[in-house]
C-alpha atoms as one frame of an Amber mdcrd trajectory, in Angstrom:
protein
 -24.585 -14.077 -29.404 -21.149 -13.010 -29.351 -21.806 -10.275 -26.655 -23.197
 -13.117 -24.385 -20.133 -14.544 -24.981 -18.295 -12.026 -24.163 -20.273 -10.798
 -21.168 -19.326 -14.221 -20.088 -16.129 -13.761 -20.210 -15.818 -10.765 -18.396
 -17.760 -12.134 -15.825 -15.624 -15.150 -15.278 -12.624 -12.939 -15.352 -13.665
 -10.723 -12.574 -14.944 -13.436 -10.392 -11.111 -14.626 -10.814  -9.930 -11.212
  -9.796 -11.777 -11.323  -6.696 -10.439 -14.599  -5.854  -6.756 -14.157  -5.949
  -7.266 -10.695  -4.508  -9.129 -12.438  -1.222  -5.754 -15.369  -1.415  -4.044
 -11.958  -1.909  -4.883 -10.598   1.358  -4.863 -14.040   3.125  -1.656 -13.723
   2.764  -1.235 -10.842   3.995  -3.107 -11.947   7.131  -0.704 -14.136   7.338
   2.340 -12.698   7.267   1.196  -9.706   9.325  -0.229 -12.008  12.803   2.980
 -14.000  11.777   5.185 -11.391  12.949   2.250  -9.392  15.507   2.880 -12.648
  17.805   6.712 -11.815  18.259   6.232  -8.043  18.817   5.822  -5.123  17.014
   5.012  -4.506  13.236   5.843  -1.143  11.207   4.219  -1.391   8.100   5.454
   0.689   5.179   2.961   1.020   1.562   3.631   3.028  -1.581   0.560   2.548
  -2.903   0.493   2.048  -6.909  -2.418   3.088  -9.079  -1.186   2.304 -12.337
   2.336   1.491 -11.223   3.779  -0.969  -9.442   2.373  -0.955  -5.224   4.597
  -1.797  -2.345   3.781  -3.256   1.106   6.944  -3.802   3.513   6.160  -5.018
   6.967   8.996  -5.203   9.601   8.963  -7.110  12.927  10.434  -4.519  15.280
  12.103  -5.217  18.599  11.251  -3.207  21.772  14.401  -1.482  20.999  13.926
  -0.874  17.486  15.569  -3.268  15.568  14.329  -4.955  12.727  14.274  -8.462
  13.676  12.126  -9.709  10.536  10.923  -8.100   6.977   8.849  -9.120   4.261
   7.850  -7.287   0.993   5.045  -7.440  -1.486   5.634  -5.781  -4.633   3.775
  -6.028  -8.249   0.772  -4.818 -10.192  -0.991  -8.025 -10.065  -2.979 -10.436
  -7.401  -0.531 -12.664  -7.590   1.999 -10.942  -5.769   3.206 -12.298  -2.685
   4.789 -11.452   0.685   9.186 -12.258  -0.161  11.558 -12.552   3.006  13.836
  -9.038   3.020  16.938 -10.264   5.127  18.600  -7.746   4.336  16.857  -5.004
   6.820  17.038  -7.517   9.510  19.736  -5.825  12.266  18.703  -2.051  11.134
  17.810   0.369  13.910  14.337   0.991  12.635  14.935   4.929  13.376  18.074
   5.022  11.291  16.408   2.646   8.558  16.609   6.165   5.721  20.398   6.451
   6.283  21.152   3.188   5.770  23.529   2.314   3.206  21.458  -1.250   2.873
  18.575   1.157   1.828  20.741   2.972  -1.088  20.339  -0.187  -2.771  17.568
  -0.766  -3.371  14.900   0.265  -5.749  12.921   3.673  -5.580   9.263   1.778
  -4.441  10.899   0.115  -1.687  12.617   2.934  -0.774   9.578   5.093  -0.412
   7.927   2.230   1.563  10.319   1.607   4.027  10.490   5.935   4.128   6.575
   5.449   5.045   6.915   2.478   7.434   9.730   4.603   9.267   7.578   7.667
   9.894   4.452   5.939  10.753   6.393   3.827  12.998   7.837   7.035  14.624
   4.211   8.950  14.427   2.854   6.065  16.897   5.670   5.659  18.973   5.619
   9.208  19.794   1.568   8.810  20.559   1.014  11.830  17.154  -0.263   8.944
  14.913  -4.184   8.873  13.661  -5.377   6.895  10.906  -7.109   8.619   7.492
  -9.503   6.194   6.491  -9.284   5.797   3.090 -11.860   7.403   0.522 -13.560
   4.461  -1.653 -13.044   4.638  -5.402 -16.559   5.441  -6.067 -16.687   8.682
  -3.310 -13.402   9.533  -5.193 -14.472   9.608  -8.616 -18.158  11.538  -7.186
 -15.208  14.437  -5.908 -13.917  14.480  -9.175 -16.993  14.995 -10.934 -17.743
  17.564  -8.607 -14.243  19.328  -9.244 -14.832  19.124 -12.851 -18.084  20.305
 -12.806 -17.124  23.609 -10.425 -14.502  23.840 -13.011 -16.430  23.641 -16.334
 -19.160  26.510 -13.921 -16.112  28.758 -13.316 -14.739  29.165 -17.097 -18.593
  29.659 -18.368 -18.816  32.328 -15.636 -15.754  34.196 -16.494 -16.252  34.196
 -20.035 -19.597  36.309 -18.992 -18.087  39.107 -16.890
């Protein structure tokens, strides 16, 4: 009875998840065609596993000024996109060297360092998107890895 219970439980909890994770990206949505409609959008993401993740978009001009930026950081689905006024004025191609930057904490940092070269990867035409592997295609390479591993040391224990 108690595993029922429990099973339950679980269930209910994940069903949760996936409902503040689809409010999650709503707002994201959001945020994103928010700032698409007044121009350009160079969107930085340190991407956290365990750790704390990091999504900083910033509405560029045609000239390259950040006009408008907005950060998401946490572990959770409740995280939400914060106003960041103070990027707003930054040549988007000096955005590293700025002293503004200094300040602030080592994910954002590494975001905005992301946002600025992707930005500068499409504006020079080199940029092509890596889709991104899927947990479960991940975890079947590391299996694989392992495996190949395990199959190497048995071998060279024969020789």
């Amino acid at each position: 009875m108690n595993i029922i219970v429990l099973g339950v439980i679980a269930i209910i909890a994940y069903i949760f998840q996936i409902l503040l994770g689809m409010k999650q990206i709503k707002n994201f949505n959001t945020v994103y065609i928010r700032m698409k409609r007044k121009g350009k959008v160079a969107i930085g993401r340190r991407p956290g596993k365990i750790a704390s993740g990091t999504i900083l978009l910033l509405g560029v001009s045609d000239e390259g000024v950040i006009q408008e930026a907005e950060m998401m950081q946490g572990i959770s689905v409740v995280a939400r996109f914060k106003a960041r006024p103070q990027f707003v004025g930054i040549d988007i191609h000096q955005l590293m060297e700025s002293t503004i930057l200094a300040k602030e904490n080592k994910l954002t940092r590494q975001a905005a360092e992301n946002a600025q070269k992707v930005y500068l990867a499409v504006e020079k035409g080199n940029y092509q998107e890596t889709k991104p592997v899927s947990p479960l295609m991940n975890l079947g390479t590391q299996l694989s890895l392992m495996k190949h591993s395990i199959q190497t040391k048995f071998t060279k224990g024969r020789v």
